[in-house]
């Protein structure tokens, strides 16, 4: 079935349901793909595709940036980061501004390259900003394990990794968001497996379809959610069969468990969600920036006034509902994280939305 | 290599001090490569003869990193970039000035290569290097070499191709594949460890567009999609002309390798720099002839019609996606950075 | 939240591989893949292979891409 006929099927099933439907995707890459491909513009008025807190940059608390900046100010310290983080506003500055002022901040595509830099530059303290969900945490975990194996003393990770299923449960438990079904994040699910959402579907009665990222994948996944709603089912299904299995990647999962343990985590705009974060286990303390660096002062963090990123991340409002959207807040002058990240909901609406 | 010989192989602060070493550099390297009657006079200012009529005058500085990349180097870029700015104004390039800021320690062999690249472009395009300057800064104060070039050209009579000139109904043409330069340069950045067969498209577009402008003086706009890519160029036109633009995604030519790099790193091919391409806006009746002429030239073989100018909303660029949906194209903000999300 | 692309393994040395996608090559860590082999396809995120793709998976993906190319 090609995409146009999948879309026709979506419209047909919507008509049969005969009520407005809200589906939430919790992956920034889904947000981007839906906009970029023009899929959003083709879904029709009865279907709202909500963007949830699936952008790891957007949900990183402002205090994390402030503390990273405090580290960046130290001598002989290299802050290694994914490009996504560079322009996120902290309370007073950003990594981009700090770099302009002389801090050693470098962008890496892969944490393995940052580790390599640490090996080649023993005089530098390399601190990797560990942001991202399970997919990315796995890569960072490997570097921590390898650094330990090599006995490196100059590589550490400032860990702010988060996990998806607890966040989705937290959203539903709060009762604030009326969502009929979920598109589950395809690549996170490669690691954790589709079974990870079974409790969600069962306890909250929402269809959960693990979706791929091409427009064709998303259209099909949306249709699968609608069909479940029509049939009063609330199950986990895998649309993204070429990448996702029920059990996930076992080696990746054991690596995660070996290096990290669950912890409570602060999500920007959502507050504390129990068990939704990852922290580095004591046996890898030598790679935990929190333990390696002492007397790590950062000025008090403040959220920007008027910013509704939190509501946007919960799916409780859309970017145009925020008073700052397109005024004080734009991609060139972002106030909140949702606008900075290229896949933040506000950024996507600004750039691609019609 | 003896200490003496080693010293002679590198740029030293003395080369910028205006004395003996500066003269040696000028005579033995610069004049040797660029010799022409205007430059050889070595006056404080060049005295130029130009035909009557408006002149186009432009300046640009080049800080590309790395300075040597597949398909070119900073010298070639410094010539083509500035000459193209003249061409985009509808002017025939005539003269160039060359300002060099060299970092102490730059190998002379590198400088020679770069200057030869620049000179080769000027020879091909029959442009004279009229005047120049060389300064040297201490280690760490410049990234090996920075170049500023200013260009002077004569505006073709009856031609007005400013960005503000687009009109509803006009056709939008693109002269070739998107993103080649930006990805070729990016692939050489050490931190990214990409191996790619891509070469920069850096080229002077006078040969491609000069005859077009002369045959079709009714062309409305020319714009080269350099920094910020195609997205920046079309947004500029839409803003300046107070018109809307509709583009068709499936008409946009992008090499598989550019797509591959963009997909891997999370970049948008429409925001990646090009240095040998142009956007042409013309009355719809001229489009078939324009395409024919463009495609007849080696730099324009992949020319396509990619969209239209519409009445409005003013300043808005809409991309009709492959899927048949629509999305807005906005001015890219910030650097085009690799990302994981 | 996760950009990942399918790519073919063109060089392999223990945990370190070189993958190729659409003519672009890059070093990638394959430690998380069981018994990776030359010529196999893997899904790559942040320089790490996170999943193997079968021939059928590659075919499915290619047909999605072809459909996009030919869309009216």
GROMACS .gro file of C-alpha atoms in nm, chain B residues 8 12 14-15 18-32 108:
model
   20
  362UNK     CA    1   6.258   3.029   0.423
  366UNK     CA    2   5.722   3.493   0.922
  368UNK     CA    3   5.879   3.993   0.882
  369UNK     CA    4   5.688   3.916   0.562
  372UNK     CA    5   5.685   4.625   0.483
  373UNK     CA    6   6.059   4.584   0.454
  374UNK     CA    7   6.294   4.353   0.270
  375UNK     CA    8   6.102   4.031   0.328
  376UNK     CA    9   5.773   4.192   0.226
  377UNK     CA   10   5.934   4.307  -0.098
  378UNK     CA   11   6.075   3.962  -0.159
  379UNK     CA   12   5.734   3.805  -0.110
  380UNK     CA   13   5.577   4.057  -0.344
  381UNK     CA   14   5.836   4.025  -0.618
  382UNK     CA   15   5.914   3.657  -0.598
  383UNK     CA   16   5.570   3.521  -0.538
  384UNK     CA   17   5.285   3.762  -0.591
  385UNK     CA   18   5.407   3.949  -0.898
  386UNK     CA   19   5.537   3.629  -1.047
  462UNK     CA   20   5.506   2.920   0.160
   0.00000   0.00000   0.00000
